[in-house]
Amino acid sequence: MRTHRAVAPSEDVWRDCLSIHRGEGGSVVVSKQEGRDDGPSGLLRAVHVFWSTLDVLVVAMFIGMLVVMFVQVASRYALGIGVPWTDETSRFLFIGEIFFGAAIAQRYGAQIRITVLLDVLPDRARLALETLADILMAVIALLVAYGAVGMAQRTSSVTASTLPISFSYLYYVQATGLVLLVLLVLRDIGARIAGKRGSEARS
């Protein structure tokens, strides 16, 4: 007879996917129940959906910025009229794609780097310098994010001149993108340290 495993609240993700029963010779067997998805895969799917949505959002911002700039140029030089909202709209979209795009670039390891010095360093020195650079980037990003939150609080009652949007949203977008960037930098630092320890253990 199968009975569900008694677990602590912190192990809720495993409650529906593990069971304990008696095997041959009275041994205790812990097994996955058929037809159940384990908790971590659900979490990974949620993370994947989040980043996929952010990818689509940034692409939409980029396309929207191009469309708005085309309208701005065409209306001004082809039709001889000005469209006031195009200037602020393109600027706001550009800010969004920059800060969210920085996090996406970090996720894919696509940040632009100059590696002339790193390429000639020994492995240990290269890893140490890369880790130091990541730490500096994380610290600077956190400082800028802190300043962005402060500016958002100060400009919550200030709206754009041609759009019914508070300037605080722009600063919250910056802070959100920078926090995502810091989390990914910390992920990379942890992976680098874990990889170094694994290689040392194998040697």
Steps between C-alpha positions, in 0.01 A plus 500: 500500500640838398492794732588860423824617645476721808695813420581834656336816359825589325473179297153565358632481145569129550176403676311391190784329319661271763364196683642263760419129505648174615714310255630148509643396834323784679726773357363851465474617140457864398370536146335747267132453436410444139325778316633769733726790412767583752508845657830631365395438139193715560721774641734474202204526265383815679848652470511407131160662442615815680814539290318413178241766579773752573671414170175564313445824693843636413458409133159671503660810656766506230247463218275759662789744525581454131137555402469812715825644364383431144177686573700787648734533201230447238261749656767765541682478166239349268183661630647809664318447829624404843362221719590603856457163674745315277811648664415392855354167391813397313717612792296302754506186285874539455554520877294185553683295240840614631451391861300185432732422210803524729354223717419288196852545364643389835276195497634391162860603576483757221640805681770676302839445663860578415693177562849596382638474855288201601617296202865509611444435871529159670174327585501592869581865435241520223227356722595735783492804272168397343349454845632839614353666191163335565502614863576858396221489241253368759594768752470781245168364374362485854606859566334619180187298582489657847525845343229411248259401778571829675431695181180301444374606841586863434336510155184303578290814453681618185351395167643515151418810300333317210402165658283420805785303659678573826876528480520265798421207268816568302714480811325185622572341163866589542510359854327178394737441211803565719379264774452226240850575375646466850324167557642364177849627584480322836387187317804521275735554794357197677527285188860610447598419858318165488671413173840585646438284805381215281810515283724507810321198644549304178871587477 
